[in-house]
C-alpha positions as YAML, in Angstrom:
chain: A
units: angstrom
residues:
- id: 1
  name: MET
  ca: [4.68, -2.43, 2.71]
- id: 2
  name: GLU
  ca: [5.34, -5.34, 5.07]
- id: 3
  name: LEU
  ca: [7.35, -5.36, 8.28]
- id: 4
  name: LYS
  ca: [8.55, -8.72, 9.48]
- id: 5
  name: THR
  ca: [10.63, -9.92, 12.42]
- id: 6
  name: ALA
  ca: [12.37, -13.21, 11.67]
- id: 7
  name: GLU
  ca: [13.59, -15.44, 14.50]
- id: 8
  name: LEU
  ca: [14.80, -12.68, 16.81]
- id: 9
  name: TYR
  ca: [16.99, -13.84, 19.68]
- id: 10
  name: LYS
  ca: [18.37, -11.48, 22.33]
- id: 11
  name: SER
  ca: [20.07, -12.04, 25.67]
- id: 12
  name: PHE
  ca: [21.42, -9.66, 28.27]
- id: 13
  name: GLY
  ca: [24.17, -11.47, 30.09]
- id: 14
  name: GLU
  ca: [22.81, -14.90, 30.98]
- id: 15
  name: LYS
  ca: [19.18, -13.81, 30.71]
- id: 16
  name: ALA
  ca: [17.48, -14.80, 27.44]
- id: 17
  name: VAL
  ca: [14.91, -12.10, 26.69]
- id: 18
  name: LEU
  ca: [13.83, -13.06, 23.17]
- id: 19
  name: ARG
  ca: [13.80, -16.63, 21.95]
- id: 20
  name: GLY
  ca: [12.87, -16.76, 18.28]
- id: 21
  name: VAL
  ca: [10.33, -13.94, 17.92]
- id: 22
  name: SER
  ca: [8.68, -13.90, 14.48]
- id: 23
  name: PHE
  ca: [5.65, -11.96, 13.28]
- id: 24
  name: SER
  ca: [4.63, -9.72, 10.39]
- id: 25
  name: VAL
  ca: [2.37, -6.74, 9.80]
- id: 26
  name: THR
  ca: [1.37, -5.07, 6.54]
- id: 27
  name: GLY
  ca: [0.51, -1.48, 5.74]
- id: 28
  name: GLY
  ca: [-3.11, -0.61, 6.40]
- id: 29
  name: ARG
  ca: [-3.35, -3.10, 9.24]
- id: 30
  name: ALA
  ca: [-2.54, -2.61, 12.90]
- id: 31
  name: LEU
  ca: [-0.77, -5.21, 15.02]
- id: 32
  name: GLY
  ca: [-1.17, -5.44, 18.79]
- id: 33
  name: ILE
  ca: [1.97, -6.66, 20.55]
- id: 34
  name: LEU
  ca: [0.79, -8.11, 23.85]
- id: 35
  name: GLY
  ca: [2.50, -9.66, 26.83]
- id: 36
  name: ARG
  ca: [2.93, -9.42, 30.56]
- id: 37
  name: ASN
  ca: [5.67, -7.26, 32.04]
- id: 38
  name: GLY
  ca: [9.01, -8.84, 31.19]
- id: 39
  name: ALA
  ca: [7.69, -10.85, 28.24]
- id: 40
  name: GLY
  ca: [9.99, -9.12, 25.72]
- id: 41
  name: LYS
  ca: [7.74, -6.47, 24.17]
- id: 42
  name: THR
  ca: [10.05, -3.51, 24.81]
- id: 43
  name: THR
  ca: [13.13, -5.38, 23.62]
- id: 44
  name: THR
  ca: [11.33, -6.37, 20.41]
- id: 45
  name: ILE
  ca: [10.28, -2.76, 19.80]
- id: 46
  name: ARG
  ca: [13.82, -1.50, 20.41]
- id: 47
  name: ILE
  ca: [15.22, -4.00, 17.93]
- id: 48
  name: ILE
  ca: [12.68, -2.85, 15.31]
- id: 49
  name: MET
  ca: [13.76, 0.73, 16.01]
- id: 50
  name: GLN
  ca: [17.42, -0.35, 15.75]
- id: 51
  name: VAL
  ca: [18.23, 0.81, 19.27]
- id: 52
  name: PHE
  ca: [19.42, -2.75, 19.96]
- id: 53
  name: SER
  ca: [20.81, -5.33, 17.56]
- id: 54
  name: PRO
  ca: [19.53, -8.89, 17.91]
- id: 55
  name: ASP
  ca: [21.95, -11.66, 18.77]
- id: 56
  name: SER
  ca: [20.50, -13.44, 15.75]
- id: 57
  name: GLY
  ca: [17.54, -13.04, 13.43]
- id: 58
  name: GLU
  ca: [16.60, -9.92, 11.51]
- id: 59
  name: VAL
  ca: [13.98, -7.26, 10.85]
- id: 60
  name: LEU
  ca: [12.79, -7.17, 7.25]
- id: 61
  name: LEU
  ca: [10.93, -4.51, 5.31]
- id: 62
  name: ASP
  ca: [9.35, -5.80, 2.12]
- id: 63
  name: GLY
  ca: [11.62, -8.83, 2.33]
- id: 64
  name: GLN
  ca: [14.87, -6.89, 2.67]
- id: 65
  name: PRO
  ca: [16.87, -6.15, 5.85]
- id: 66
  name: MET
  ca: [15.70, -2.84, 7.28]
- id: 67
  name: THR
  ca: [18.55, -0.34, 7.21]
- id: 68
  name: PRO
  ca: [18.88, 2.98, 9.08]
- id: 69
  name: GLY
  ca: [17.68, 6.01, 7.13]
- id: 70
  name: LYS
  ca: [15.67, 4.01, 4.59]
- id: 71
  name: VAL
  ca: [12.42, 4.12, 6.56]
- id: 72
  name: LYS
  ca: [10.92, 6.67, 8.95]
- id: 73
  name: ILE
  ca: [9.75, 5.33, 12.32]
- id: 74
  name: GLY
  ca: [7.60, 7.27, 14.76]
- id: 75
  name: TYR
  ca: [7.66, 6.05, 18.35]
- id: 76
  name: LEU
  ca: [5.31, 7.10, 21.14]
- id: 77
  name: PRO
  ca: [6.87, 5.81, 24.37]
- id: 78
  name: GLU
  ca: [4.87, 4.95, 27.46]
- id: 79
  name: GLU
  ca: [7.19, 7.21, 29.48]
- id: 80
  name: ARG
  ca: [7.22, 10.72, 28.09]
- id: 81
  name: GLY
  ca: [10.53, 11.79, 26.58]
- id: 82
  name: MET
  ca: [10.15, 15.54, 26.06]
- id: 83
  name: TYR
  ca: [11.55, 18.57, 27.84]
- id: 84
  name: PRO
  ca: [9.18, 19.98, 30.48]
- id: 85
  name: LYS
  ca: [10.76, 23.46, 30.68]
- id: 86
  name: LYS
  ca: [10.78, 24.13, 26.92]
- id: 87
  name: SER
  ca: [7.88, 25.47, 24.88]
- id: 88
  name: VAL
  ca: [5.76, 23.06, 22.85]
- id: 89
  name: MET
  ca: [6.68, 24.52, 19.46]
- id: 90
  name: GLN
  ca: [10.37, 24.80, 20.33]
- id: 91
  name: GLN
  ca: [10.55, 21.06, 20.97]
- id: 92
  name: LEU
  ca: [8.39, 20.06, 18.02]
- id: 93
  name: LEU
  ca: [10.72, 21.96, 15.69]
- id: 94
  name: TYR
  ca: [13.69, 20.23, 17.33]
- id: 95
  name: PHE
  ca: [12.20, 16.74, 16.95]
- id: 96
  name: GLY
  ca: [11.07, 17.44, 13.39]
- id: 97
  name: MET
  ca: [14.51, 18.66, 12.31]
- id: 98
  name: LEU
  ca: [16.12, 15.74, 14.15]
- id: 99
  name: ALA
  ca: [13.98, 13.48, 11.94]
- id: 100
  name: GLY
  ca: [15.32, 15.17, 8.81]
- id: 101
  name: LEU
  ca: [12.77, 17.91, 8.16]
- id: 102
  name: LYS
  ca: [13.66, 21.47, 7.30]
- id: 103
  name: LYS
  ca: [12.55, 24.03, 9.87]
- id: 104
  name: ARG
  ca: [9.72, 25.30, 7.67]
- id: 105
  name: GLU
  ca: [8.45, 21.76, 7.04]
- id: 106
  name: ALA
  ca: [8.62, 20.92, 10.74]
- id: 107
  name: ALA
  ca: [6.67, 24.08, 11.64]
- id: 108
  name: ALA
  ca: [3.97, 23.39, 9.02]
- id: 109
  name: ASN
  ca: [3.57, 19.77, 10.10]
- id: 110
  name: ALA
  ca: [3.50, 20.73, 13.78]
- id: 111
  name: ASP
  ca: [0.82, 23.38, 13.24]
- id: 112
  name: ARG
  ca: [-1.29, 20.97, 11.18]
- id: 113
  name: LEU
  ca: [-1.15, 18.25, 13.85]
- id: 114
  name: LEU
  ca: [-1.70, 20.70, 16.71]
- id: 115
  name: GLU
  ca: [-4.84, 21.93, 14.98]
- id: 116
  name: ARG
  ca: [-5.94, 18.36, 14.28]
- id: 117
  name: LEU
  ca: [-5.68, 17.53, 18.00]
- id: 118
  name: GLU
  ca: [-7.18, 20.87, 19.11]
- id: 119
  name: MET
  ca: [-3.90, 21.97, 20.71]
- id: 120
  name: THR
  ca: [-3.07, 25.15, 18.74]
- id: 121
  name: GLU
  ca: [-3.57, 27.40, 21.77]
- id: 122
  name: TYR
  ca: [-0.72, 25.59, 23.56]
- id: 123
  name: ARG
  ca: [1.95, 25.94, 20.84]
- id: 124
  name: ASP
  ca: [3.93, 28.56, 22.78]
- id: 125
  name: LYS
  ca: [3.27, 27.18, 26.29]
- id: 126
  name: ARG
  ca: [5.87, 25.37, 28.35]
- id: 127
  name: LEU
  ca: [5.21, 21.65, 28.36]
- id: 128
  name: ASP
  ca: [5.08, 21.38, 32.15]
- id: 129
  name: THR
  ca: [2.13, 23.80, 32.26]
- id: 130
  name: LEU
  ca: [-0.05, 21.33, 30.34]
- id: 131
  name: SER
  ca: [-2.21, 18.58, 31.82]
- id: 132
  name: LYS
  ca: [-1.03, 14.97, 31.62]
- id: 133
  name: GLY
  ca: [-3.46, 14.24, 28.80]
- id: 134
  name: ASN
  ca: [-2.39, 17.28, 26.76]
- id: 135
  name: GLN
  ca: [1.26, 16.37, 27.26]
- id: 136
  name: GLN
  ca: [0.42, 12.96, 25.80]
- id: 137
  name: LYS
  ca: [-1.10, 14.65, 22.74]
- id: 138
  name: ILE
  ca: [2.02, 16.79, 22.27]
- id: 139
  name: GLN
  ca: [4.13, 13.62, 22.51]
- id: 140
  name: LEU
  ca: [1.96, 12.15, 19.74]
- id: 141
  name: VAL
  ca: [2.55, 15.22, 17.55]
- id: 142
  name: ALA
  ca: [6.31, 14.73, 18.03]
- id: 143
  name: THR
  ca: [5.86, 11.07, 17.05]
- id: 144
  name: LEU
  ca: [4.03, 11.91, 13.82]
- id: 145
  name: ILE
  ca: [5.69, 15.16, 12.81]
- id: 146
  name: ALA
  ca: [7.92, 13.58, 10.14]
- id: 147
  name: ASP
  ca: [5.02, 11.57, 8.62]
- id: 148
  name: PRO
  ca: [6.58, 8.18, 9.51]
- id: 149
  name: ASP
  ca: [6.03, 4.97, 7.54]
- id: 150
  name: ILE
  ca: [6.02, 2.83, 10.70]
- id: 151
  name: ILE
  ca: [4.26, 4.05, 13.84]
- id: 152
  name: ILE
  ca: [4.83, 2.36, 17.21]
- id: 153
  name: LEU
  ca: [2.41, 3.35, 19.97]
- id: 154
  name: ASP
  ca: [3.18, 2.22, 23.52]
- id: 155
  name: GLU
  ca: [0.14, 2.74, 25.81]
- id: 156
  name: PRO
  ca: [-1.05, 5.66, 23.63]
- id: 157
  name: PHE
  ca: [-4.29, 6.31, 25.53]
- id: 158
  name: SER
  ca: [-2.70, 6.60, 28.97]
- id: 159
  name: GLY
  ca: [-3.94, 9.70, 30.80]
- id: 160
  name: LEU
  ca: [-6.48, 10.73, 28.16]
- id: 161
  name: ASP
  ca: [-10.06, 11.66, 29.01]
- id: 162
  name: PRO
  ca: [-12.85, 10.29, 26.75]
- id: 163
  name: VAL
  ca: [-12.93, 13.38, 24.50]
- id: 164
  name: ASN
  ca: [-9.16, 13.42, 23.92]
- id: 165
  name: ALA
  ca: [-9.15, 9.64, 23.50]
- id: 166
  name: MET
  ca: [-11.71, 10.06, 20.69]
- id: 167
  name: LEU
  ca: [-9.49, 12.64, 18.92]
- id: 168
  name: LEU
  ca: [-6.56, 10.25, 19.14]
- id: 169
  name: LYS
  ca: [-8.69, 7.32, 17.95]
- id: 170
  name: ASP
  ca: [-9.77, 9.24, 14.85]
- id: 171
  name: LEU
  ca: [-6.17, 10.18, 14.04]
- id: 172
  name: VAL
  ca: [-4.95, 6.60, 14.45]
- id: 173
  name: ARG
  ca: [-7.74, 5.35, 12.17]
- id: 174
  name: GLU
  ca: [-6.67, 7.87, 9.52]
- id: 175
  name: LEU
  ca: [-3.07, 6.63, 9.72]
- id: 176
  name: ILE
  ca: [-4.18, 3.02, 9.28]
- id: 177
  name: ALA
  ca: [-6.43, 4.01, 6.35]
- id: 178
  name: LYS
  ca: [-3.42, 5.73, 4.70]
- id: 179
  name: GLY
  ca: [-1.58, 2.41, 4.65]
- id: 180
  name: ARG
  ca: [0.85, 3.09, 7.47]
- id: 181
  name: ILE
  ca: [2.22, 0.18, 9.49]
- id: 182
  name: VAL
  ca: [0.93, 0.62, 13.04]
- id: 183
  name: LEU
  ca: [2.16, -1.35, 16.05]
- id: 184
  name: PHE
  ca: [0.29, -1.09, 19.35]
- id: 185
  name: SER
  ca: [1.65, -2.15, 22.70]
- id: 186
  name: SER
  ca: [-0.95, -1.90, 25.45]
- id: 187
  name: HIS
  ca: [-2.52, -3.67, 28.40]
- id: 188
  name: GLN
  ca: [-5.87, -2.04, 27.58]
- id: 189
  name: MET
  ca: [-7.43, -4.87, 25.61]
- id: 190
  name: ASN
  ca: [-10.47, -2.84, 24.55]
- id: 191
  name: TYR
  ca: [-8.24, -0.53, 22.50]
- id: 192
  name: ILE
  ca: [-6.38, -3.45, 20.95]
- id: 193
  name: GLU
  ca: [-9.69, -5.01, 19.88]
- id: 194
  name: GLU
  ca: [-10.89, -1.65, 18.53]
- id: 195
  name: PHE
  ca: [-7.88, -0.86, 16.35]
- id: 196
  name: CYS
  ca: [-5.92, -4.01, 15.65]
- id: 197
  name: ASP
  ca: [-6.54, -6.55, 12.91]
- id: 198
  name: ASP
  ca: [-3.82, -8.87, 14.19]
- id: 199
  name: ILE
  ca: [-2.13, -9.69, 17.49]
- id: 200
  name: ALA
  ca: [1.14, -11.24, 18.57]
- id: 201
  name: ILE
  ca: [1.23, -12.46, 22.18]
- id: 202
  name: LEU
  ca: [4.62, -12.81, 23.83]
- id: 203
  name: ASN
  ca: [5.26, -15.02, 26.84]
- id: 204
  name: GLY
  ca: [8.70, -15.85, 28.14]
- id: 205
  name: GLY
  ca: [10.38, -14.27, 25.13]
- id: 206
  name: LYS
  ca: [8.44, -16.38, 22.63]
- id: 207
  name: ILE
  ca: [5.42, -15.75, 20.43]
- id: 208
  name: VAL
  ca: [2.76, -18.04, 21.88]
- id: 209
  name: LEU
  ca: [-0.08, -16.85, 19.62]
- id: 210
  name: SER
  ca: [-0.29, -14.65, 16.53]
- id: 211
  name: GLY
  ca: [-2.69, -13.96, 13.71]
- id: 212
  name: ASP
  ca: [-5.98, -12.33, 12.79]
- id: 213
  name: ILE
  ca: [-8.03, -11.53, 15.92]
- id: 214
  name: GLY
  ca: [-11.31, -12.66, 14.37]
- id: 215
  name: GLU
  ca: [-9.87, -15.97, 13.23]
- id: 216
  name: ILE
  ca: [-8.27, -16.55, 16.63]
- id: 217
  name: LYS
  ca: [-11.59, -15.98, 18.38]
- id: 218
  name: ARG
  ca: [-13.41, -18.34, 16.01]
- id: 219
  name: SER
  ca: [-10.81, -21.04, 16.63]
- id: 220
  name: PHE
  ca: [-11.41, -21.00, 20.38]
- id: 221
  name: ASP
  ca: [-13.49, -23.67, 22.11]
- id: 222
  name: ARG
  ca: [-16.77, -21.71, 22.32]
- id: 223
  name: ARG
  ca: [-18.87, -23.61, 24.83]
- id: 224
  name: THR
  ca: [-20.78, -20.75, 26.47]
- id: 225
  name: ILE
  ca: [-24.25, -19.86, 25.20]
- id: 226
  name: LEU
  ca: [-25.95, -16.61, 26.21]
- id: 227
  name: LEU
  ca: [-29.74, -16.75, 26.50]
- id: 228
  name: SER
  ca: [-31.73, -13.54, 26.76]
- id: 229
  name: GLY
  ca: [-35.41, -12.93, 27.42]
- id: 230
  name: LYS
  ca: [-37.86, -11.32, 29.79]
- id: 231
  name: GLU
  ca: [-38.09, -14.34, 32.13]
- id: 232
  name: LEU
  ca: [-34.50, -15.12, 33.05]
- id: 233
  name: GLN
  ca: [-35.45, -16.75, 36.36]
- id: 234
  name: LYS
  ca: [-37.83, -19.08, 34.51]
- id: 235
  name: ILE
  ca: [-35.10, -20.06, 32.03]
- id: 236
  name: ASP
  ca: [-32.61, -20.67, 34.84]
- id: 237
  name: ALA
  ca: [-35.11, -22.72, 36.85]
- id: 238
  name: PHE
  ca: [-35.95, -24.79, 33.76]
- id: 239
  name: LEU
  ca: [-32.28, -25.67, 33.25]
- id: 240
  name: THR
  ca: [-31.95, -26.62, 36.91]
- id: 241
  name: ALA
  ca: [-35.03, -28.87, 36.77]
- id: 242
  name: GLN
  ca: [-34.01, -30.56, 33.52]
- id: 243
  name: ALA
  ca: [-30.44, -31.31, 34.70]
- id: 244
  name: LEU
  ca: [-29.38, -31.69, 31.06]
- id: 245
  name: PRO
  ca: [-26.36, -34.02, 30.83]
- id: 246
  name: PHE
  ca: [-24.57, -31.84, 28.27]
- id: 247
  name: VAL
  ca: [-24.80, -28.68, 30.44]
- id: 248
  name: SER
  ca: [-21.97, -28.29, 32.96]
- id: 249
  name: ALA
  ca: [-23.10, -24.97, 34.48]
- id: 250
  name: HIS
  ca: [-25.52, -22.08, 34.10]
- id: 251
  name: GLU
  ca: [-26.04, -18.75, 35.83]
- id: 252
  name: ILE
  ca: [-27.76, -15.40, 35.42]
- id: 253
  name: THR
  ca: [-25.13, -12.75, 34.68]
- id: 254
  name: ASP
  ca: [-25.21, -9.33, 33.02]
- id: 255
  name: GLY
  ca: [-28.89, -9.62, 32.12]
- id: 256
  name: LYS
  ca: [-28.54, -13.02, 30.43]
- id: 257
  name: VAL
  ca: [-28.44, -16.70, 31.31]
- id: 258
  name: ALA
  ca: [-24.95, -17.99, 30.57]
- id: 259
  name: VAL
  ca: [-24.97, -21.72, 29.84]
- id: 260
  name: THR
  ca: [-21.68, -23.62, 29.74]
- id: 261
  name: LEU
  ca: [-21.78, -26.77, 27.63]
- id: 262
  name: ARG
  ca: [-19.61, -29.82, 28.16]
- id: 263
  name: ALA
  ca: [-18.64, -29.74, 24.47]
- id: 264
  name: PRO
  ca: [-19.08, -27.12, 21.69]
- id: 265
  name: GLN
  ca: [-21.03, -29.59, 19.54]
- id: 266
  name: ASP
  ca: [-23.81, -29.71, 22.16]
- id: 267
  name: LYS
  ca: [-25.23, -26.39, 20.98]
- id: 268
  name: GLU
  ca: [-27.89, -28.05, 18.82]
- id: 269
  name: ALA
  ca: [-28.95, -30.34, 21.66]
- id: 270
  name: LEU
  ca: [-29.40, -27.33, 23.94]
- id: 271
  name: TYR
  ca: [-31.38, -25.48, 21.32]
- id: 272
  name: LYS
  ca: [-33.79, -28.40, 20.97]
- id: 273
  name: ALA
  ca: [-34.06, -28.83, 24.75]
- id: 274
  name: LEU
  ca: [-35.19, -25.20, 25.06]
- id: 275
  name: GLU
  ca: [-38.20, -25.66, 22.74]
- id: 276
  name: PRO
  ca: [-40.67, -25.65, 25.69]
- id: 277
  name: LEU
  ca: [-39.39, -22.15, 26.48]
- id: 278
  name: ALA
  ca: [-39.91, -20.80, 22.97]
- id: 279
  name: GLY
  ca: [-41.91, -17.86, 24.30]
- id: 280
  name: SER
  ca: [-39.36, -16.97, 26.97]
- id: 281
  name: VAL
  ca: [-36.04, -17.16, 25.10]
- id: 282
  name: ASP
  ca: [-35.58, -14.18, 22.77]
- id: 283
  name: ALA
  ca: [-31.99, -14.84, 21.72]
- id: 284
  name: PHE
  ca: [-29.56, -17.78, 21.64]
- id: 285
  name: VAL
  ca: [-26.01, -16.47, 21.10]
- id: 286
  name: VAL
  ca: [-22.66, -18.24, 21.19]
- id: 287
  name: LYS
  ca: [-20.34, -16.20, 23.40]
- id: 288
  name: GLU
  ca: [-17.03, -15.31, 21.80]
- id: 289
  name: PRO
  ca: [-14.00, -15.22, 24.07]
- id: 290
  name: THR
  ca: [-12.80, -11.71, 24.84]
- id: 291
  name: LEU
  ca: [-9.27, -10.71, 23.96]
- id: 292
  name: ASN
  ca: [-8.61, -10.41, 27.68]
- id: 293
  name: GLU
  ca: [-9.66, -14.05, 28.19]
- id: 294
  name: ILE
  ca: [-7.42, -15.15, 25.31]
- id: 295
  name: PHE
  ca: [-4.51, -13.14, 26.72]
- id: 296
  name: VAL
  ca: [-4.90, -14.67, 30.18]
- id: 297
  name: HIS
  ca: [-5.19, -18.17, 28.69]
- id: 298
  name: TYR
  ca: [-1.84, -17.82, 26.87]
- id: 299
  name: THR
  ca: [0.12, -15.88, 29.48]
- id: 300
  name: GLU
  ca: [-0.95, -17.25, 32.87]
- id: 301
  name: GLY
  ca: [2.21, -19.38, 33.06]
- id: 302
  name: ALA
  ca: [5.40, -18.06, 34.62]
- id: 303
  name: ILE
  ca: [7.60, -15.77, 32.58]
...
């Protein structure tokens, strides 16, 4: 199964929100949709969910226009959308039946997911008596109750403690392994790196970068070398004394000496220059850019 957005354009009045947004994601892979506030993420998600229609462009599923009722979509919103005064099970049955399940199916699916997330004891509690993190887990059960083909998670780990975050992580991994299409929208880059194979970065209503995260990282200009060893001060002093022309900066940070080269191809020259320190340098590692650094690089301009 493949979900694809093709040249989506959308304006509200005179404000152009989306300007040719195209990306694709296949079943069994997770896509992180990233962007600063106002970049167009929410509008894109709402078009995929068919809440909005695009001014032009289309959403395709396996190459065909996606039509209502032909595919099940589960959406976990950043802002909770459940009823605080109603019991957990009462609402889960409602949302399951709203998604087309019979009452018995909805009850069975709800009980299975509640047990999976260690929430069975809360099935008859009012939602507003639960902690913020447990309310988030109930919202996730409502999202998944109809066993959707496409799952959209907007800031799914918000409010979760480490133990509950681990339960949610395991469940998301299972969904990906089952071949579901999973879309993440989050500002927590560590979760995007942990779960997503691909990213699509929006800026000013356009996709400014998309593709496999690993390939994107390898394509970056990697000019920082991390040197580790027991004598970091000695390594740092050696670099200062040598004043190597291909080194633009170096500093001790996070238990390593970070060396910034003037050009990526100078790695071999640095390696040879460090031969006198063979007994002091234990590791010579090229530093990959973090997803956060990549995000900032592509979105620091005005939106």
